[in-house]
Amino acid sequence: MKQYAIGIQNFESLIKDGYYYVDKTKLMYRLVTTGRYYFLSRPRRFGKSLLLSTLQAYFEGKRELFEGLEIEKLEADWTPHPILHLDLNTQKYDTPESLEKILDEQLTEWEKLYGSNPLEVGPARRFDGIIKRAHEKTGQRAVILVDEYDKPMLQAIGNDELQSAYRETLKPFYGALKSRDADIRFAFLTGVTKFGKVSVFSDLNNLNDISMWDKYYDVCGISEAELERDFREDVEALAEAQGMAYDDCVARLKHMYDGYHFDAGTPGVYNPFSLLNTFAKLKFGYYWFETGTPTYLVKLLQLHNYDLNEMANEQTSEDVLNSIDAASTNPIPVIYQSGYLTIKDYDPEFELYTLGFPNEEVEKGFVRYLMPFYTTVNQSKTAFEISRFVKEIEAGNCDAFFTRLRSFYADIPYEMQRDLEVHYQNVLFIVFRLMGFHVGVEYHTSNGRVDLVLKTKARIYVMEFKFDGTAEEAMRQINEKGYATPFMADGRQVVKVAVNFSRDTKTIDKWIVEEA
């Protein structure tokens, strides 16, 4: 069996220690021979750091590391270049000084190699001088690799003053990539997001953004073709360990970890971190989420009072997806670029992308993560509470079910009280979305159709929810519009449920249950 490179981000150590490498070097060779300045946005744990490390080994001329890989047949010239590799991923950025400190440490290391000039004051001037001297000293133009360029900006979301300070530092710093063009052979910046408009990239118009370019959709991650080519024995071992047929195991892997689309019309890409963990441990799990979900995502959703119902079917343009303004009131670009939403469809007539959750791991993990931020239930009890909801509804105990749901609205956080209706809908979304992984749930909010249909082995529940109306009004709507009629021939007991949420009490005040 293979040694899986889980968490290994250094290409040289990966190769020397015998870990399996999914060969991306043909794509890498295309990058280095057809352009010079690139930017790539991908979610965390998607292989961005390994890609940069592979580029570093290539530009260091370490041909021996690429033996047997595609690039060995393509490259004849392995000339070493000076490498300026900046990793911003490991620091906690909570003050302007924290960014200045890590830049100073890295610049000092480079100055030991290529010299310094006392007239160069500040990170931008020092970086500019280092690039120039690296070229002069080695006779080869510099290669600049920046990993997680946006980490300081992301950690400062919601703090306008800190965002401004980081912007003032990073904008001229990255500007050296343009001013020192004659001294640069290649530059590649990666991050989770792309900040635009008045942000750090506003003057850096020579970067080629390949984040949504179909030629490079699988430059990070694992494609369907790579799964079939490189991991058949691993899928067979997983299927045997789980007591599954091979085809069923492939379908389960696809449902759990595939589905990332970085351009309309391209095949899906698997999350490599979760896929490799699954093969290593021979069991399915929510591995990506076990590494932690950034709290800035929830802060954005709450700050803008976002209606979570829109998340699973959001429509937006490419301009919105590709550029994040630190002062934006739209959280969707950050959620998309962070990997929690992906492209599901594209309307060429109106140039609109439809977004949705890429797979079960992301949907279930993210919605489960949201619950403590919107209800009184802490994260450790989320699964327990959902199991009780499922058991109560399967037993036909609607009173227990809605009594429990009503308790979720107690002690509504102050920031949620600005729009109680959105908060009410968000709690419903979280609860029923999580229940949907165990029983059949179809949740709607648009007019003209029933709000929710919930199917168990014995019953079908037809539910209508009102905000500041009455439960009687909701039941009347169910009856007048015949919401229960399509399910009467099913053979299961059909139950009509009408629920009202009161603005005055800030919780569910009444529900009515009737058999159809």
XYZ file of C-alpha atoms in Angstrom:
516
model
C 0.000 0.000 0.000
C 1.040 3.585 -0.584
C 2.472 5.996 1.922
C 0.023 8.897 1.880
C 1.433 12.415 2.023
C -1.114 13.712 4.539
C -0.038 17.098 5.846
C 3.322 16.909 4.039
C 3.844 20.149 2.159
C 7.517 19.870 1.216
C 8.049 18.238 -2.179
C 11.682 17.241 -1.576
C 10.977 15.432 1.697
C 7.873 13.819 0.178
C 9.898 12.322 -2.675
C 12.935 11.332 -0.596
C 10.800 9.666 2.087
C 8.905 7.588 -0.464
C 5.442 9.127 -0.182
C 3.095 8.827 -3.139
C 2.876 11.915 -5.347
C -0.006 12.571 -7.736
C 1.917 13.868 -10.737
C 1.000 17.502 -11.443
C 4.305 18.365 -13.120
C 2.930 18.489 -16.673
C 0.573 21.276 -15.606
C 3.416 22.912 -13.711
C 5.632 22.849 -16.809
C 2.874 24.524 -18.817
C 2.730 27.281 -16.191
C 6.457 28.012 -16.170
C 6.827 27.941 -19.961
C 3.770 29.987 -20.951
C 3.754 32.811 -18.397
C 5.595 34.510 -15.560
C 3.142 35.949 -13.008
C 0.348 33.850 -11.539
C -2.244 33.892 -8.800
C -4.212 30.855 -7.614
C -7.071 30.772 -5.136
C -8.003 27.407 -3.630
C -9.542 26.280 -0.316
C -7.325 25.316 2.602
C -5.823 21.816 2.630
C -6.046 21.620 -1.161
C -2.346 21.298 -1.977
C -1.367 24.939 -2.606
C 1.708 24.751 -0.372
C 2.863 21.506 -1.986
C 2.481 23.089 -5.428
C 4.705 25.998 -4.395
C 7.256 23.620 -2.895
C 7.296 21.622 -6.143
C 7.873 24.826 -8.114
C 10.702 25.715 -5.745
C 12.429 22.360 -6.270
C 12.065 22.767 -10.035
C 13.548 26.272 -10.066
C 16.353 25.127 -7.766
C 17.324 22.726 -10.559
C 16.842 19.560 -8.474
C 16.284 17.278 -11.431
C 16.853 14.112 -9.391
C 13.637 14.725 -7.450
C 11.557 14.586 -10.643
C 12.783 11.218 -11.900
C 9.920 9.310 -13.484
C 7.561 12.312 -13.475
C 6.095 13.970 -16.562
C 8.321 17.032 -16.391
C 11.476 14.904 -16.690
C 10.523 14.189 -20.320
C 9.692 17.838 -21.028
C 12.492 19.868 -19.421
C 16.070 19.878 -20.700
C 17.368 22.967 -18.875
C 17.491 22.701 -15.073
C 19.241 26.006 -14.330
C 19.011 26.983 -10.609
C 17.453 30.353 -9.767
C 17.451 32.372 -6.541
C 14.230 31.584 -4.659
C 12.342 34.075 -2.485
C 9.683 31.950 -0.746
C 7.401 33.773 1.689
C 4.937 31.767 3.815
C 2.371 33.877 5.674
C 0.336 30.926 6.907
C 1.926 30.264 10.283
C 1.567 33.621 12.021
C -1.273 35.001 14.119
C -2.101 38.464 12.795
C -3.814 40.577 15.433
C -1.771 43.804 15.366
C -0.033 45.808 12.611
C 3.259 44.853 14.247
C 2.594 41.115 13.834
C 2.701 41.419 10.036
C 5.697 43.753 10.103
C 7.561 41.287 12.360
C 7.180 38.271 10.073
C 8.100 40.341 7.008
C 11.161 41.695 8.800
C 12.290 38.188 9.794
C 11.979 36.891 6.239
C 13.632 39.943 4.666
C 16.543 39.647 7.112
C 17.113 36.021 6.056
C 17.167 37.011 2.389
C 19.505 39.925 3.095
C 21.985 37.482 4.653
C 22.091 35.727 1.276
C 21.966 38.655 -1.118
C 23.101 41.688 0.884
C 21.364 44.797 2.230
C 21.342 48.545 1.751
C 20.945 50.851 4.785
C 19.108 53.363 2.600
C 16.324 50.833 2.038
C 13.790 51.460 4.804
C 10.518 49.575 5.164
C 9.400 46.145 3.853
C 8.605 47.298 0.308
C 11.953 49.047 -0.295
C 13.918 46.171 1.234
C 12.042 43.563 -0.854
C 12.636 45.588 -4.005
C 16.389 45.754 -3.259
C 16.644 42.036 -2.450
C 15.080 41.051 -5.789
C 17.562 43.277 -7.640
C 20.609 41.997 -5.742
C 19.528 38.342 -6.024
C 19.620 38.723 -9.796
C 22.949 40.581 -9.747
C 24.655 38.142 -7.374
C 23.546 34.883 -9.032
C 23.252 35.987 -12.645
C 19.774 34.460 -12.720
C 16.474 36.254 -12.287
C 14.629 35.613 -9.041
C 11.674 33.283 -8.486
C 9.114 34.620 -6.006
C 6.685 32.265 -4.270
C 4.137 33.586 -1.768
C 2.035 31.104 0.204
C -1.276 32.298 1.739
C -0.705 35.934 0.806
C -4.149 36.805 2.232
C -3.817 35.330 5.748
C -3.404 38.749 7.465
C -6.406 40.193 5.603
C -8.616 37.223 6.449
C -7.786 37.324 10.140
C -8.664 41.025 10.201
C -12.122 40.695 8.636
C -14.522 42.886 10.594
C -11.700 45.117 11.871
C -11.543 48.013 9.408
C -8.596 49.679 11.111
C -6.462 46.542 11.048
C -7.513 45.765 7.466
C -6.372 49.246 6.444
C -3.016 48.823 8.203
C -2.339 45.481 6.516
C -3.397 46.891 3.159
C -0.980 49.816 3.550
C 1.857 47.364 4.212
C 1.091 44.661 1.652
C 0.072 46.813 -1.312
C 3.535 48.399 -1.859
C 5.262 45.163 -0.776
C 3.632 43.128 -3.546
C 4.125 46.110 -5.868
C 7.771 45.053 -6.167
C 6.559 42.232 -8.438
C 5.724 44.887 -11.015
C 8.523 47.390 -10.456
C 11.245 44.691 -10.579
C 9.949 42.924 -13.691
C 13.420 42.804 -15.318
C 14.804 40.909 -12.313
C 12.018 38.325 -11.967
C 11.878 35.005 -13.840
C 8.645 33.728 -12.270
C 6.199 34.656 -9.521
C 3.352 32.626 -8.043
C 1.027 33.780 -5.263
C -1.544 31.553 -3.589
C -4.302 32.187 -1.094
C -7.780 31.179 -0.067
C -9.322 34.413 -1.340
C -8.679 37.225 -3.764
C -9.004 40.711 -2.322
C -9.626 43.284 -5.044
C -10.776 46.822 -5.788
C -8.924 49.158 -3.408
C -7.081 46.256 -1.805
C -3.625 44.701 -2.158
C -3.978 43.741 -5.837
C -5.303 47.029 -7.187
C -1.948 48.024 -8.724
C -0.757 44.510 -9.514
C -2.373 44.090 -12.926
C 0.326 41.782 -14.312
C -0.852 38.772 -12.276
C -2.518 36.045 -14.331
C -5.348 34.665 -12.184
C -5.776 30.965 -13.007
C -8.313 30.274 -10.222
C -11.225 29.893 -12.658
C -9.282 28.838 -15.765
C -10.393 25.464 -17.115
C -6.830 24.577 -18.235
C -5.771 24.485 -14.577
C -8.935 23.282 -12.838
C -7.084 20.268 -11.364
C -3.680 21.856 -10.683
C -4.579 21.245 -7.031
C -6.858 18.486 -5.782
C -7.452 15.029 -7.274
C -9.437 14.562 -10.474
C -11.707 11.654 -11.354
C -9.134 10.452 -13.891
C -6.363 10.540 -11.263
C -8.523 8.614 -8.796
C -9.155 5.871 -11.363
C -5.533 5.817 -12.561
C -3.637 6.067 -9.297
C -5.896 4.773 -6.532
C -7.741 1.683 -7.747
C -6.017 -0.609 -5.233
C -6.761 1.897 -2.476
C -10.458 1.991 -3.367
C -10.509 -1.825 -3.403
C -8.964 -1.931 0.092
C -11.461 0.642 1.370
C -14.390 -1.245 -0.168
C -13.234 -4.491 1.477
C -12.783 -2.804 4.867
C -16.253 -1.269 4.667
C -17.986 -4.369 3.297
C -18.987 -2.544 0.121
C -18.951 -3.381 -3.564
C -16.264 -1.512 -5.516
C -18.733 0.615 -7.508
C -20.673 1.502 -4.348
C -17.440 2.579 -2.678
C -16.553 4.812 -5.646
C -20.024 6.362 -5.506
C -19.674 6.992 -1.767
C -16.267 8.644 -2.233
C -17.729 10.862 -4.925
C -20.695 11.829 -2.765
C -18.492 12.609 0.224
C -15.429 14.332 -1.256
C -15.893 15.169 -4.957
C -17.840 18.033 -6.462
C -15.493 21.034 -6.369
C -15.875 22.962 -9.620
C -13.562 25.916 -10.188
C -14.945 26.724 -13.622
C -18.264 26.082 -15.316
C -18.264 22.865 -17.307
C -15.090 21.348 -15.858
C -15.123 17.937 -14.121
C -15.353 17.814 -10.364
C -12.259 17.675 -8.176
C -11.837 15.663 -4.981
C -10.612 17.220 -1.753
C -7.149 15.575 -1.484
C -6.852 15.878 2.296
C -10.091 14.000 2.978
C -9.562 11.457 0.209
C -6.072 10.480 1.378
C -7.194 10.322 5.017
C -10.006 7.989 3.989
C -7.590 5.650 2.232
C -5.083 5.769 5.100
C -7.661 5.015 7.795
C -9.918 2.831 5.623
C -13.051 4.593 6.789
C -15.149 7.561 5.723
C -14.973 10.683 7.857
C -15.242 14.450 7.920
C -11.487 14.959 7.882
C -11.389 18.434 6.322
C -13.589 19.799 9.099
C -11.596 18.133 11.835
C -8.735 20.500 10.968
C -10.876 23.495 11.923
C -13.256 25.905 10.237
C -12.282 29.587 10.146
C -14.482 31.646 12.465
C -14.268 34.614 10.084
C -16.792 32.841 7.836
C -19.463 32.794 10.532
C -18.590 36.361 11.522
C -19.279 37.442 7.947
C -22.613 35.619 7.789
C -23.743 37.110 11.082
C -22.361 40.577 10.368
C -24.471 40.807 7.217
C -27.447 38.905 8.659
C -27.264 36.483 5.772
C -30.222 34.201 5.033
C -28.712 30.707 5.052
C -31.514 29.422 2.833
C -29.920 31.305 -0.046
C -26.581 29.581 0.426
C -27.543 26.278 -1.155
C -28.810 27.955 -4.337
C -26.985 31.279 -4.564
C -26.629 33.016 -7.932
C -23.871 35.503 -8.662
C -21.513 36.797 -11.354
C -17.874 35.972 -12.074
C -16.795 39.465 -11.044
C -18.265 38.910 -7.584
C -16.732 35.450 -7.196
C -13.286 36.557 -8.298
C -12.760 39.594 -6.117
C -13.327 40.304 -2.467
C -13.492 43.848 -1.159
C -12.658 44.008 2.529
C -15.595 46.375 3.073
C -18.076 44.302 1.030
C -21.528 43.555 2.403
C -21.668 40.285 0.479
C -20.191 37.272 2.326
C -20.660 34.875 -0.605
C -17.308 35.439 -2.389
C -15.404 34.555 0.791
C -17.613 31.514 1.448
C -17.112 30.363 -2.163
C -13.371 30.928 -2.313
C -12.941 29.235 1.068
C -14.405 26.039 -0.437
C -17.762 25.855 1.332
C -19.667 26.587 -1.866
C -18.794 25.626 -5.423
C -20.070 26.191 -8.965
C -23.078 24.015 -9.713
C -24.356 25.579 -12.941
C -23.793 28.493 -15.310
C -26.266 30.583 -17.324
C -24.322 31.979 -20.315
C -27.151 34.291 -21.377
C -27.050 36.283 -18.140
C -23.498 35.240 -17.152
C -24.682 33.978 -13.771
C -23.182 31.179 -11.705
C -25.345 29.021 -9.460
C -23.536 27.946 -6.299
C -24.148 25.121 -3.866
C -22.412 22.827 -1.399
C -19.826 20.646 -3.207
C -20.403 17.428 -1.269
C -21.745 15.830 1.902
C -18.600 16.436 3.941
C -18.765 20.186 3.363
C -22.532 20.549 3.694
C -22.957 18.484 6.847
C -19.754 19.732 8.434
C -20.459 23.392 7.758
C -24.113 23.335 8.816
C -23.206 21.397 11.967
C -20.497 23.983 12.675
C -23.037 26.814 12.339
C -25.493 25.497 14.932
C -23.773 26.822 18.110
C -23.582 30.300 16.537
C -27.340 30.440 15.890
C -28.795 28.398 18.749
C -28.128 27.670 22.415
C -26.717 24.209 21.584
C -22.953 23.853 21.904
C -20.967 22.037 19.241
C -20.360 18.870 21.251
C -24.126 18.279 21.606
C -25.157 19.016 18.013
C -25.203 15.381 16.870
C -27.062 14.340 20.038
C -29.756 16.984 19.579
C -30.265 16.084 15.913
C -30.599 12.413 16.841
C -33.336 13.306 19.323
C -35.143 15.358 16.692
C -35.012 12.410 14.286
C -36.211 9.883 16.880
C -39.109 12.113 17.969
C -40.318 12.755 14.444
C -39.947 9.078 13.505
C -42.102 8.178 16.533
C -44.730 10.735 15.543
C -44.121 12.811 18.701
C -44.595 16.280 17.218
C -45.139 17.967 20.598
C -41.733 16.830 21.860
C -40.150 17.793 18.545
C -41.456 21.381 18.532
C -40.918 21.862 22.245
C -37.262 21.057 21.632
C -37.145 23.313 18.562
C -38.717 26.160 20.545
C -35.922 25.920 23.115
C -33.385 26.569 20.353
C -34.666 30.131 20.082
C -34.088 30.988 23.741
C -31.589 33.746 24.517
C -31.253 34.986 20.944
C -27.901 36.771 20.561
C -28.193 40.541 20.329
C -26.743 40.717 16.810
C -29.453 38.303 15.630
C -32.295 40.459 16.888
C -31.918 42.993 14.058
C -33.871 40.697 11.786
C -35.758 38.077 13.756
C -37.368 36.613 10.652
C -33.999 35.798 9.075
C -32.796 34.301 12.366
C -35.978 32.232 12.621
C -35.465 30.912 9.096
C -31.755 30.254 9.717
C -32.448 28.022 12.722
C -35.022 26.081 10.698
C -32.503 25.730 7.873
C -29.793 24.347 10.180
C -32.051 21.871 12.003
C -33.804 20.477 8.956
C -30.681 20.436 6.797
C -28.951 18.275 9.415
C -32.013 16.072 9.787
C -31.954 15.584 6.027
C -28.894 13.354 6.309
C -30.982 10.846 8.308
C -34.537 11.240 6.971
C -35.925 12.643 3.730
C -36.277 16.431 3.964
C -37.270 18.894 1.256
C -37.069 22.427 2.595
C -38.476 25.350 0.647
C -39.268 28.960 1.442
C -40.715 30.394 -1.775
C -44.410 31.193 -2.072
C -46.759 28.775 -3.754
C -45.389 25.541 -2.369
C -45.228 23.885 1.002
C -42.388 25.071 3.225
C -41.188 21.619 4.222
C -41.844 17.958 3.484
C -40.298 15.473 5.908
C -40.462 11.749 5.170
C -39.870 8.905 7.616
C -40.525 5.184 7.150
C -44.033 5.448 8.585
C -45.081 9.061 8.001
C -44.921 12.033 5.667
C -45.079 15.429 7.375
C -46.306 18.427 5.410
C -45.246 21.571 7.277
C -46.013 25.255 6.863
C -44.216 27.953 8.882
C -45.370 31.513 9.562
C -43.578 34.490 11.037
C -45.777 36.810 13.098
C -48.910 35.215 11.735
C -50.902 32.398 13.323
C -50.694 28.623 13.306
C -54.358 28.619 12.237
C -53.460 30.707 9.196
C -50.686 28.275 8.284
C -53.020 25.257 8.573
C -55.615 27.017 6.453
C -52.993 27.543 3.747
C -52.050 23.850 3.814
C -55.691 22.865 3.347
C -56.700 25.503 0.795
C -53.694 24.872 -1.441
C -53.910 21.098 -1.083
C -50.307 20.684 -0.002
C -50.987 17.210 1.416
C -52.842 15.871 -1.637
C -49.812 14.690 -3.696
C -48.762 12.387 -0.850
C -52.091 10.719 -0.070
C -51.466 7.717 -2.345
C -48.039 7.013 -0.861
C -49.259 4.514 1.729
C -47.630 6.242 4.682
C -49.582 8.295 7.204
C -49.734 11.938 6.095
C -49.488 14.517 8.875
C -50.160 18.243 8.444
C -48.198 20.583 10.738
C -48.719 24.354 11.034
C -46.227 26.466 13.020
C -45.991 30.150 13.953
C -43.023 32.160 15.242
C -43.900 35.252 17.301
C -41.835 38.442 17.187
C -43.084 39.342 20.680
C -41.971 36.104 22.347
C -38.987 35.632 19.981
C -39.757 31.928 19.654
C -42.334 29.448 18.366
C -45.605 30.291 20.105
C -47.941 27.651 18.658
C -48.128 24.602 16.438
C -51.122 22.604 15.193
C -50.931 18.961 14.136
C -53.645 17.207 12.076
C -53.805 13.907 10.226
C -54.659 14.268 6.549
